[in-house]
mmCIF file of C-alpha atoms and ligand atoms in Angstrom:
data_model
loop_
_atom_site.group_PDB
_atom_site.id
_atom_site.type_symbol
_atom_site.label_atom_id
_atom_site.label_comp_id
_atom_site.label_asym_id
_atom_site.label_seq_id
_atom_site.Cartn_x
_atom_site.Cartn_y
_atom_site.Cartn_z
ATOM 1 C CA MET A 128 0.000 0.000 0.000
ATOM 2 C CA ASN A 129 1.225 3.500 -0.829
ATOM 3 C CA THR A 130 1.260 5.573 2.379
ATOM 4 C CA GLN A 131 0.941 9.352 1.954
ATOM 5 C CA ILE A 132 3.122 11.272 4.408
ATOM 6 C CA ILE A 133 1.597 14.709 4.965
ATOM 7 C CA LYS A 134 3.417 17.452 6.878
ATOM 8 C CA ILE A 135 1.176 19.551 9.115
ATOM 9 C CA ASP A 136 2.405 22.491 11.196
ATOM 10 C CA LYS A 137 0.297 22.790 14.341
ATOM 11 C CA ASN A 138 0.942 26.555 14.416
ATOM 12 C CA ASN A 139 -0.274 27.033 10.866
ATOM 13 C CA ILE A 140 -2.665 24.176 10.070
ATOM 14 C CA ASN A 141 -3.372 23.609 6.385
ATOM 15 C CA HIS A 142 -7.155 23.150 6.447
ATOM 16 C CA ASN A 143 -7.340 21.768 2.892
ATOM 17 C CA GLU A 144 -4.984 18.957 3.854
ATOM 18 C CA MET A 145 -6.964 18.321 7.061
ATOM 19 C CA THR A 146 -10.200 18.078 5.054
ATOM 20 C CA LYS A 147 -8.575 15.451 2.791
ATOM 21 C CA LEU A 148 -7.280 13.497 5.796
ATOM 22 C CA GLY A 149 -10.706 13.683 7.470
ATOM 23 C CA LYS A 150 -12.268 12.263 4.312
ATOM 24 C CA ILE A 151 -9.845 9.310 4.321
ATOM 25 C CA ILE A 152 -11.068 8.470 7.855
ATOM 26 C CA ALA A 153 -14.767 9.057 7.023
ATOM 27 C CA ASP A 154 -14.419 6.766 3.973
ATOM 28 C CA GLY A 155 -12.981 3.891 6.003
ATOM 29 C CA GLY A 156 -9.203 4.473 5.628
ATOM 30 C CA LEU A 157 -6.457 4.547 8.262
ATOM 31 C CA VAL A 158 -4.559 7.735 9.240
ATOM 32 C CA ALA A 159 -1.804 8.035 11.867
ATOM 33 C CA PHE A 160 -1.963 11.350 13.730
ATOM 34 C CA PRO A 161 -0.258 13.120 16.649
ATOM 35 C CA THR A 162 -1.851 13.432 20.074
ATOM 36 C CA GLU A 163 -0.324 14.923 23.218
ATOM 37 C CA THR A 164 0.275 11.388 24.595
ATOM 38 C CA VAL A 165 1.625 9.274 21.680
ATOM 39 C CA TYR A 166 0.864 9.077 17.940
ATOM 40 C CA GLY A 167 -2.430 7.272 17.255
ATOM 41 C CA LEU A 168 -3.525 5.010 14.401
ATOM 42 C CA GLY A 169 -7.032 6.224 13.594
ATOM 43 C CA ALA A 170 -10.131 4.840 11.883
ATOM 44 C CA ASN A 171 -13.833 5.759 11.762
ATOM 45 C CA ALA A 172 -15.145 4.319 15.052
ATOM 46 C CA PHE A 173 -18.561 3.674 13.432
ATOM 47 C CA ASN A 174 -17.047 1.644 10.565
ATOM 48 C CA ASP A 175 -16.490 -1.945 11.656
ATOM 49 C CA ASN A 176 -14.322 -2.913 8.700
ATOM 50 C CA ALA A 177 -12.043 0.125 9.111
ATOM 51 C CA CYS A 178 -11.577 -0.765 12.797
ATOM 52 C CA LYS A 179 -10.711 -4.370 11.853
ATOM 53 C CA ASN A 180 -7.971 -2.955 9.605
ATOM 54 C CA ILE A 181 -6.362 -1.233 12.613
ATOM 55 C CA TYR A 182 -5.778 -4.665 14.183
ATOM 56 C CA LEU A 183 -4.336 -5.976 10.905
ATOM 57 C CA ALA A 184 -1.990 -3.005 10.366
ATOM 58 C CA LYS A 185 -0.598 -3.245 13.910
ATOM 59 C CA GLY A 186 -0.646 -7.027 14.304
ATOM 60 C CA ARG A 187 -2.744 -6.335 17.427
ATOM 61 C CA PRO A 188 -4.483 -9.232 19.215
ATOM 62 C CA SER A 189 -8.224 -8.986 18.496
ATOM 63 C CA ASP A 190 -9.176 -9.143 22.197
ATOM 64 C CA ASN A 191 -7.424 -5.840 22.959
ATOM 65 C CA PRO A 192 -10.007 -3.016 22.569
ATOM 66 C CA LEU A 193 -9.447 0.456 21.120
ATOM 67 C CA ILE A 194 -9.859 3.927 22.654
ATOM 68 C CA VAL A 195 -12.374 6.174 20.876
ATOM 69 C CA HIS A 196 -11.392 9.834 20.477
ATOM 70 C CA PHE A 197 -13.829 12.775 20.446
ATOM 71 C CA ALA A 198 -13.481 16.503 19.875
ATOM 72 C CA ASP A 199 -15.754 17.491 22.802
ATOM 73 C CA VAL A 200 -17.725 16.020 25.738
ATOM 74 C CA GLU A 201 -21.146 16.478 24.112
ATOM 75 C CA SER A 202 -20.352 14.142 21.206
ATOM 76 C CA ILE A 203 -19.409 11.323 23.622
ATOM 77 C CA ASN A 204 -23.123 10.898 24.473
ATOM 78 C CA ASP A 205 -23.613 9.096 21.152
ATOM 79 C CA ALA A 206 -21.109 6.376 22.046
ATOM 80 C CA VAL A 207 -22.117 5.617 25.634
ATOM 81 C CA SER A 208 -25.392 4.381 27.105
ATOM 82 C CA GLU A 209 -25.058 6.694 30.116
ATOM 83 C CA MET A 210 -22.696 9.514 31.107
ATOM 84 C CA ASN A 211 -22.629 9.354 34.915
ATOM 85 C CA ARG A 212 -22.066 12.380 37.174
ATOM 86 C CA ASP A 213 -18.571 11.402 38.341
ATOM 87 C CA ALA A 214 -17.406 10.720 34.782
ATOM 88 C CA LYS A 215 -18.644 14.190 33.837
ATOM 89 C CA LYS A 216 -16.640 15.602 36.780
ATOM 90 C CA LEU A 217 -13.509 13.897 35.414
ATOM 91 C CA PHE A 218 -14.034 15.311 31.927
ATOM 92 C CA ASP A 219 -14.612 18.788 33.395
ATOM 93 C CA SER A 220 -11.347 18.523 35.334
ATOM 94 C CA PHE A 221 -8.974 16.778 32.911
ATOM 95 C CA SER A 222 -10.338 17.041 29.380
ATOM 96 C CA PRO A 223 -9.165 17.761 26.861
ATOM 97 C CA GLY A 224 -6.086 15.866 28.029
ATOM 98 C CA PRO A 225 -4.409 12.506 28.715
ATOM 99 C CA LEU A 226 -7.337 10.787 30.445
ATOM 100 C CA THR A 227 -9.424 7.877 29.097
ATOM 101 C CA VAL A 228 -12.724 6.989 30.765
ATOM 102 C CA ILE A 229 -14.443 3.579 30.512
ATOM 103 C CA LEU A 230 -18.254 3.724 30.351
ATOM 104 C CA LYS A 231 -21.057 1.374 29.280
ATOM 105 C CA LYS A 232 -21.222 1.456 25.472
ATOM 106 C CA SER A 233 -24.133 2.401 23.216
ATOM 107 C CA GLU A 234 -25.429 0.307 20.301
ATOM 108 C CA LYS A 235 -23.526 2.484 17.814
ATOM 109 C CA ILE A 236 -20.102 1.235 18.946
ATOM 110 C CA SER A 237 -19.180 -2.058 17.339
ATOM 111 C CA ASN A 238 -17.794 -5.157 19.000
ATOM 112 C CA THR A 239 -14.598 -4.744 16.999
ATOM 113 C CA VAL A 240 -13.836 -1.468 18.833
ATOM 114 C CA THR A 241 -14.572 -2.915 22.279
ATOM 115 C CA ALA A 242 -13.308 -6.456 21.572
ATOM 116 C CA GLY A 243 -16.691 -7.782 22.667
ATOM 117 C CA LEU A 244 -16.854 -5.893 25.993
ATOM 118 C CA ASP A 245 -20.043 -4.028 26.954
ATOM 119 C CA THR A 246 -17.949 -0.969 27.843
ATOM 120 C CA VAL A 247 -16.128 1.569 25.677
ATOM 121 C CA ALA A 248 -12.989 3.657 26.356
ATOM 122 C CA VAL A 249 -13.435 7.354 25.479
ATOM 123 C CA ARG A 250 -11.000 10.264 25.424
ATOM 124 C CA ILE A 251 -10.775 13.891 24.303
ATOM 125 C CA PRO A 252 -7.203 14.643 23.197
ATOM 126 C CA SER A 253 -5.883 18.164 23.718
ATOM 127 C CA ASP A 254 -3.628 18.101 20.653
ATOM 128 C CA ILE A 255 -4.931 20.655 18.187
ATOM 129 C CA ILE A 256 -4.189 18.528 15.067
ATOM 130 C CA ALA A 257 -5.944 15.503 16.607
ATOM 131 C CA ARG A 258 -9.054 17.555 17.348
ATOM 132 C CA GLU A 259 -9.021 19.140 13.902
ATOM 133 C CA LEU A 260 -8.801 15.653 12.329
ATOM 134 C CA ILE A 261 -11.779 14.417 14.387
ATOM 135 C CA ARG A 262 -13.828 17.475 13.357
ATOM 136 C CA ALA A 263 -12.803 17.136 9.689
ATOM 137 C CA SER A 264 -13.785 13.452 9.620
ATOM 138 C CA GLY A 265 -17.185 14.143 11.223
ATOM 139 C CA VAL A 266 -17.011 10.893 13.231
ATOM 140 C CA PRO A 267 -15.342 9.709 16.451
ATOM 141 C CA ILE A 268 -11.913 8.189 15.769
ATOM 142 C CA ALA A 269 -10.942 4.796 17.214
ATOM 143 C CA ALA A 270 -7.189 4.801 17.714
ATOM 144 C CA PRO A 271 -4.616 2.724 19.553
ATOM 145 C CA SER A 272 -0.959 3.783 19.545
ATOM 146 C CA ALA A 273 0.510 3.835 16.004
ATOM 147 C CA ASN A 274 3.280 1.266 16.589
ATOM 148 C CA LEU A 275 3.607 -2.351 15.546
ATOM 149 C CA SER A 276 2.118 -4.424 18.354
ATOM 150 C CA GLY A 277 4.690 -5.092 21.089
ATOM 151 C CA LYS A 278 7.042 -2.218 20.137
ATOM 152 C CA PRO A 279 7.502 0.984 22.169
ATOM 153 C CA SER A 280 4.713 3.500 21.468
ATOM 154 C CA PRO A 281 5.643 6.206 18.919
ATOM 155 C CA THR A 282 6.276 9.707 20.239
ATOM 156 C CA THR A 283 7.634 11.223 16.995
ATOM 157 C CA SER A 284 6.393 10.971 13.397
ATOM 158 C CA ARG A 285 9.718 9.289 12.554
ATOM 159 C CA HIS A 286 8.757 6.346 14.786
ATOM 160 C CA VAL A 287 5.377 6.035 13.040
ATOM 161 C CA ILE A 288 6.964 6.129 9.584
ATOM 162 C CA ALA A 289 9.391 3.367 10.671
ATOM 163 C CA ASP A 290 6.567 1.091 11.886
ATOM 164 C CA MET A 291 3.595 1.925 9.643
ATOM 165 C CA CYS A 292 4.839 3.018 6.195
ATOM 166 C CA GLY A 293 3.244 0.760 3.540
ATOM 167 C CA ARG A 294 0.587 -0.505 5.983
ATOM 168 C CA ILE A 295 -1.857 2.438 6.196
ATOM 169 C CA ASP A 296 -3.286 5.218 3.981
ATOM 170 C CA ALA A 297 -1.647 8.288 5.503
ATOM 171 C CA ILE A 298 0.686 9.508 8.236
ATOM 172 C CA ILE A 299 0.539 13.061 9.575
ATOM 173 C CA ASP A 300 4.130 14.228 9.987
ATOM 174 C CA ALA A 301 3.919 16.757 12.842
ATOM 175 C CA GLN A 302 5.528 17.725 16.158
ATOM 176 C CA ASP A 303 6.822 15.359 18.859
ATOM 177 C CA CYS A 304 4.352 14.365 21.593
ATOM 178 C CA SER A 305 4.453 16.605 24.672
ATOM 179 C CA VAL A 306 3.350 14.010 27.279
ATOM 180 C CA GLY A 307 5.149 11.085 25.597
ATOM 181 C CA VAL A 308 3.315 8.348 27.490
ATOM 182 C CA GLU A 309 -0.246 7.026 27.040
ATOM 183 C CA SER A 310 -3.367 8.295 28.789
ATOM 184 C CA THR A 311 -4.432 7.251 32.264
ATOM 185 C CA ILE A 312 -7.362 4.824 31.939
ATOM 186 C CA ILE A 313 -10.075 4.981 34.604
ATOM 187 C CA ASP A 314 -13.022 2.600 34.747
ATOM 188 C CA MET A 315 -16.202 4.519 35.624
ATOM 189 C CA SER A 316 -18.610 1.739 34.599
ATOM 190 C CA GLY A 317 -18.869 0.154 38.063
ATOM 191 C CA GLU A 318 -19.592 1.280 41.637
ATOM 192 C CA THR A 319 -16.047 2.419 42.424
ATOM 193 C CA PRO A 320 -13.731 4.345 40.066
ATOM 194 C CA VAL A 321 -10.688 2.170 39.269
ATOM 195 C CA ILE A 322 -7.466 3.263 37.578
ATOM 196 C CA LEU A 323 -6.701 0.477 35.069
ATOM 197 C CA ARG A 324 -3.584 2.039 33.535
ATOM 198 C CA PRO A 325 -1.409 4.811 35.036
ATOM 199 C CA GLY A 326 -0.520 7.551 32.553
ATOM 200 C CA GLY A 327 -0.362 11.276 31.914
ATOM 201 C CA ILE A 328 -2.746 12.141 34.797
ATOM 202 C CA THR A 329 -1.664 10.845 38.212
ATOM 203 C CA TYR A 330 -3.561 9.026 40.965
ATOM 204 C CA THR A 331 -3.021 12.041 43.262
ATOM 205 C CA GLN A 332 -4.618 14.388 40.717
ATOM 206 C CA ILE A 333 -7.645 12.091 40.296
ATOM 207 C CA LYS A 334 -8.053 11.500 44.040
ATOM 208 C CA LYS A 335 -8.586 15.229 44.533
ATOM 209 C CA ILE A 336 -11.669 14.995 42.281
ATOM 210 C CA LEU A 337 -12.859 11.461 43.191
ATOM 211 C CA PRO A 338 -11.682 10.634 46.751
ATOM 212 C CA ASP A 339 -12.829 6.980 46.549
ATOM 213 C CA VAL A 340 -10.712 6.146 43.444
ATOM 214 C CA ILE A 341 -8.591 3.003 43.722
ATOM 215 C CA ILE A 342 -5.755 1.566 41.632
ATOM 216 C CA ASP A 343 -6.262 -1.827 39.964
ATOM 217 C CA LYS A 344 -4.175 -4.392 41.850
ATOM 218 C CA HIS A 345 -2.577 -5.627 38.628
ATOM 219 C CA ILE A 346 -0.784 -2.302 38.303
ATOM 220 C CA LEU A 347 0.498 -2.267 41.863
ATOM 221 C CA ASN A 348 1.623 -5.851 41.581
ATOM 222 C CA SER A 349 3.282 -5.725 38.162
ATOM 223 C CA ILE A 350 4.780 -9.193 38.316
ATOM 224 C CA GLU A 351 2.390 -11.448 36.436
ATOM 225 C CA ASN A 352 -0.066 -13.431 38.513
ATOM 226 C CA ASN A 353 -2.742 -15.773 37.310
ATOM 227 C CA GLU A 354 -5.701 -13.383 37.332
ATOM 228 C CA HIS A 355 -6.760 -11.516 34.216
ATOM 229 C CA PRO A 356 -6.341 -7.735 34.322
ATOM 230 C CA LYS A 357 -9.542 -5.761 33.620
ATOM 231 C CA CYS A 358 -7.718 -3.720 30.975
ATOM 232 C CA PRO A 359 -7.130 -6.407 28.324
ATOM 233 C CA GLY A 360 -4.050 -4.673 26.888
ATOM 234 C CA MET A 361 -2.194 -4.944 30.190
ATOM 235 C CA LYS A 362 -1.606 -8.683 29.808
ATOM 236 C CA TYR A 363 0.410 -8.483 26.573
ATOM 237 C CA LYS A 364 4.143 -8.122 26.011
ATOM 238 C CA HIS A 365 4.565 -4.433 25.397
ATOM 239 C CA TYR A 366 6.961 -1.611 24.724
ATOM 240 C CA ALA A 367 9.839 -3.980 23.975
ATOM 241 C CA PRO A 368 12.792 -2.702 21.937
ATOM 242 C CA ASP A 369 15.032 -5.215 20.103
ATOM 243 C CA ALA A 370 17.609 -4.760 22.860
ATOM 244 C CA ASP A 371 17.258 -6.858 25.990
ATOM 245 C CA VAL A 372 16.149 -4.625 28.907
ATOM 246 C CA THR A 373 16.826 -5.177 32.633
ATOM 247 C CA VAL A 374 15.429 -2.785 35.254
ATOM 248 C CA VAL A 375 17.595 -2.025 38.289
ATOM 249 C CA GLU A 376 15.374 -0.642 41.054
ATOM 250 C CA GLY A 377 16.233 0.870 44.428
ATOM 251 C CA GLU A 378 18.048 3.841 45.941
ATOM 252 C CA LYS A 379 20.102 5.824 43.466
ATOM 253 C CA ASP A 380 23.595 5.056 44.888
ATOM 254 C CA LYS A 381 22.929 1.320 45.067
ATOM 255 C CA VAL A 382 21.347 1.267 41.603
ATOM 256 C CA ARG A 383 24.403 2.945 40.084
ATOM 257 C CA LYS A 384 26.910 0.671 41.851
ATOM 258 C CA THR A 385 24.964 -2.395 40.688
ATOM 259 C CA ILE A 386 24.867 -1.214 37.077
ATOM 260 C CA GLU A 387 28.654 -0.528 37.153
ATOM 261 C CA LYS A 388 29.119 -4.194 38.187
ATOM 262 C CA LEU A 389 26.704 -5.432 35.501
ATOM 263 C CA LEU A 390 28.615 -3.492 32.850
ATOM 264 C CA LEU A 391 31.859 -5.200 33.935
ATOM 265 C CA GLN A 392 30.130 -8.593 33.606
ATOM 266 C CA ASN A 393 28.913 -7.795 30.085
ATOM 267 C CA THR A 394 31.988 -6.413 28.331
ATOM 268 C CA ASP A 395 31.354 -8.770 25.377
ATOM 269 C CA LYS A 396 28.069 -6.949 24.579
ATOM 270 C CA LYS A 397 27.191 -3.446 23.466
ATOM 271 C CA CYS A 398 25.578 -2.067 26.622
ATOM 272 C CA GLY A 399 23.287 0.905 27.140
ATOM 273 C CA VAL A 400 22.128 2.573 30.353
ATOM 274 C CA LEU A 401 18.927 4.588 30.724
ATOM 275 C CA THR A 402 19.453 6.985 33.602
ATOM 276 C CA LEU A 403 17.356 9.180 35.866
ATOM 277 C CA GLY A 404 19.508 12.332 35.802
ATOM 278 C CA GLN A 405 23.129 12.823 34.718
ATOM 279 C CA ALA A 406 25.441 9.814 35.114
ATOM 280 C CA SER A 407 28.855 8.856 33.820
ATOM 281 C CA TYR A 408 28.945 5.175 32.926
ATOM 282 C CA LYS A 409 32.151 4.931 30.897
ATOM 283 C CA THR A 410 31.657 1.684 28.999
ATOM 284 C CA ALA A 411 28.059 2.172 27.879
ATOM 285 C CA THR A 412 25.832 4.217 25.586
ATOM 286 C CA VAL A 413 24.097 6.458 28.136
ATOM 287 C CA ILE A 414 20.735 8.143 27.616
ATOM 288 C CA ASN A 415 19.523 10.485 30.340
ATOM 289 C CA ALA A 416 15.732 10.100 30.449
ATOM 290 C CA GLY A 417 15.288 13.229 32.587
ATOM 291 C CA ASN A 418 15.614 14.587 36.090
ATOM 292 C CA ASN A 419 12.361 13.233 37.499
ATOM 293 C CA ASN A 420 9.877 10.473 36.672
ATOM 294 C CA LYS A 421 7.574 12.834 34.748
ATOM 295 C CA GLU A 422 10.426 13.569 32.327
ATOM 296 C CA TYR A 423 11.427 9.879 32.394
ATOM 297 C CA ALA A 424 7.881 8.915 31.298
ATOM 298 C CA LYS A 425 7.994 11.459 28.487
ATOM 299 C CA ASN A 426 11.363 10.242 27.159
ATOM 300 C CA LEU A 427 11.110 6.497 27.846
ATOM 301 C CA PHE A 428 9.733 5.240 24.500
ATOM 302 C CA ARG A 429 11.934 7.566 22.434
ATOM 303 C CA SER A 430 14.992 6.410 24.391
ATOM 304 C CA LEU A 431 14.196 2.689 23.978
ATOM 305 C CA ARG A 432 13.971 3.182 20.207
ATOM 306 C CA GLU A 433 17.225 5.187 20.265
ATOM 307 C CA PHE A 434 19.080 2.254 21.867
ATOM 308 C CA ASP A 435 17.918 0.075 18.947
ATOM 309 C CA GLU A 436 19.038 2.713 16.426
ATOM 310 C CA ASN A 437 22.480 2.524 18.093
ATOM 311 C CA ASN A 438 22.492 -1.307 17.868
ATOM 312 C CA VAL A 439 22.724 -1.698 21.630
ATOM 313 C CA ASP A 440 22.370 -5.377 22.731
ATOM 314 C CA ILE A 441 21.471 -4.919 26.367
ATOM 315 C CA VAL A 442 19.980 -1.987 28.304
ATOM 316 C CA PHE A 443 20.127 -1.457 32.063
ATOM 317 C CA ALA A 444 17.421 0.974 33.128
ATOM 318 C CA GLU A 445 17.721 2.886 36.395
ATOM 319 C CA PHE A 446 14.428 3.016 38.250
ATOM 320 C CA ILE A 447 14.074 5.021 41.427
ATOM 321 C CA ILE A 448 10.658 5.383 43.069
ATOM 322 C CA GLU A 449 10.624 9.043 43.990
ATOM 323 C CA ASP A 450 7.469 10.877 42.940
ATOM 324 C CA GLU A 451 3.849 10.490 41.832
ATOM 325 C CA TYR A 452 4.850 9.622 38.240
ATOM 326 C CA SER A 453 6.825 6.552 39.428
ATOM 327 C CA LEU A 454 3.857 4.274 38.792
ATOM 328 C CA THR A 455 3.482 5.520 35.211
ATOM 329 C CA VAL A 456 7.163 4.814 34.489
ATOM 330 C CA LYS A 457 7.209 1.498 36.351
ATOM 331 C CA ASN A 458 4.213 0.151 34.427
ATOM 332 C CA ARG A 459 5.954 0.669 31.049
ATOM 333 C CA LEU A 460 9.496 -0.106 32.158
ATOM 334 C CA TYR A 461 8.653 -3.475 33.747
ATOM 335 C CA LYS A 462 6.867 -4.501 30.530
ATOM 336 C CA SER A 463 9.673 -3.392 28.243
ATOM 337 C CA ALA A 464 11.952 -5.566 30.387
ATOM 338 C CA GLY A 465 9.561 -8.544 30.312
ATOM 339 C CA ASN A 466 9.666 -8.309 34.138
ATOM 340 C CA LYS A 467 13.487 -8.744 34.384
ATOM 341 C CA ILE A 468 14.016 -6.644 37.495
ATOM 342 C CA ILE A 469 16.925 -6.506 39.924
ATOM 343 C CA TYR A 470 15.949 -4.970 43.278
ATOM 344 C CA VAL A 471 18.904 -3.500 45.211
HETATM 345 P P1 AMP B 599 -3.465 1.796 23.297
HETATM 346 O O1 AMP B 599 -4.308 2.894 22.735
HETATM 347 O O2 AMP B 599 -2.608 1.098 22.304
HETATM 348 O O3 AMP B 599 -2.720 2.310 24.476
HETATM 349 O O4 AMP B 599 -4.475 0.711 23.834
HETATM 350 C C1 AMP B 599 -5.681 1.021 24.477
HETATM 351 C C2 AMP B 599 -5.737 0.469 25.873
HETATM 352 O O5 AMP B 599 -7.064 0.706 26.367
HETATM 353 C C3 AMP B 599 -5.501 -1.039 25.931
HETATM 354 O O6 AMP B 599 -4.676 -1.357 27.030
HETATM 355 C C4 AMP B 599 -6.924 -1.588 26.124
HETATM 356 O O7 AMP B 599 -6.920 -2.822 26.769
HETATM 357 C C5 AMP B 599 -7.585 -0.473 26.933
HETATM 358 N N1 AMP B 599 -9.058 -0.463 26.765
HETATM 359 C C6 AMP B 599 -9.737 -0.065 25.665
HETATM 360 N N2 AMP B 599 -11.079 -0.242 25.845
HETATM 361 C C7 AMP B 599 -11.243 -0.774 27.085
HETATM 362 C C8 AMP B 599 -12.374 -1.194 27.841
HETATM 363 N N3 AMP B 599 -13.621 -1.108 27.360
HETATM 364 N N4 AMP B 599 -12.160 -1.698 29.086
HETATM 365 C C9 AMP B 599 -10.906 -1.781 29.596
HETATM 366 N N5 AMP B 599 -9.780 -1.403 28.916
HETATM 367 C C10 AMP B 599 -9.941 -0.917 27.681
HETATM 368 MG MG1 MG B 600 -0.469 0.757 22.520
#
């Protein structure tokens, strides 16, 4: 398939191009587009066949449902059977932005989008190009992250082009993502609000609005157990670069001493270290992911892909629990490492 790559400047949006891209979606095609979290792979959420093609293009397991994106709260009413008061409170507080809410679905949303569940995940992105695309298409847009299934999510258009060129109709080539990590998913379809995936909005922020919110135990206990997580996507291998990743978790001094030792034991391999703040590991390719876990979350996927571009064989990732974004980082990092974690 010939994939059109269309440059769009968010500060000077070409509305003719956006109209064409909107038409591709409305007519059942696939368009990758920027959001503030990661790049999405979009299709008309009311077109079952188009949504099936998302799974094909990504190689995504068919039991992993899609998030549906809207331009404003009012248009969500069409997709859900009921918008409850607390969900409305969440939208008023955090939308547009990196928050996805699970609600009971309406008849209009197909089983392909929800993978057979009776609930649907809805979100209003804040990215101006994303919202313009939704408006231009005239329909809600179902979109998972625009990476090949299992790979780190794309936070630049370059990543999307690497994974999706030849597989979809068009890619919007625009700015890098400002949040860099996926949305927080909160289930509002039951009695108690439950965070199913940590993300761009933290537990502390949500608790201020909904004091009874809890975190799904599968997130807190990231090592696999036998129960099925409520968020189907959480059970799959995820975010894995070609390089082998090991997380080293603990206090900073101990983490660094341990990684120095690991580097000495692996002199036959090309090693990389992902650090929290400046560090001077002499025998490794070092990428500083940022000075706190919010920056680490933003730079994590980009950094994992950069290690692959540098042909690194093995990555040691520093992980230090230090702030409210730790859970967001931990959730992705543990998965990228296939749960290979050294606690020090
Ligand atoms: P992605 O957009 O690639 O980050 O994937 C969307 C995430 O949302 C996956 O982890 C899905 O399992 C999750 N998700 C989508 N719809 C639902 C739903 N109705 N209930 C629970 N999780 C969902
Ligand atoms: Mg994804």
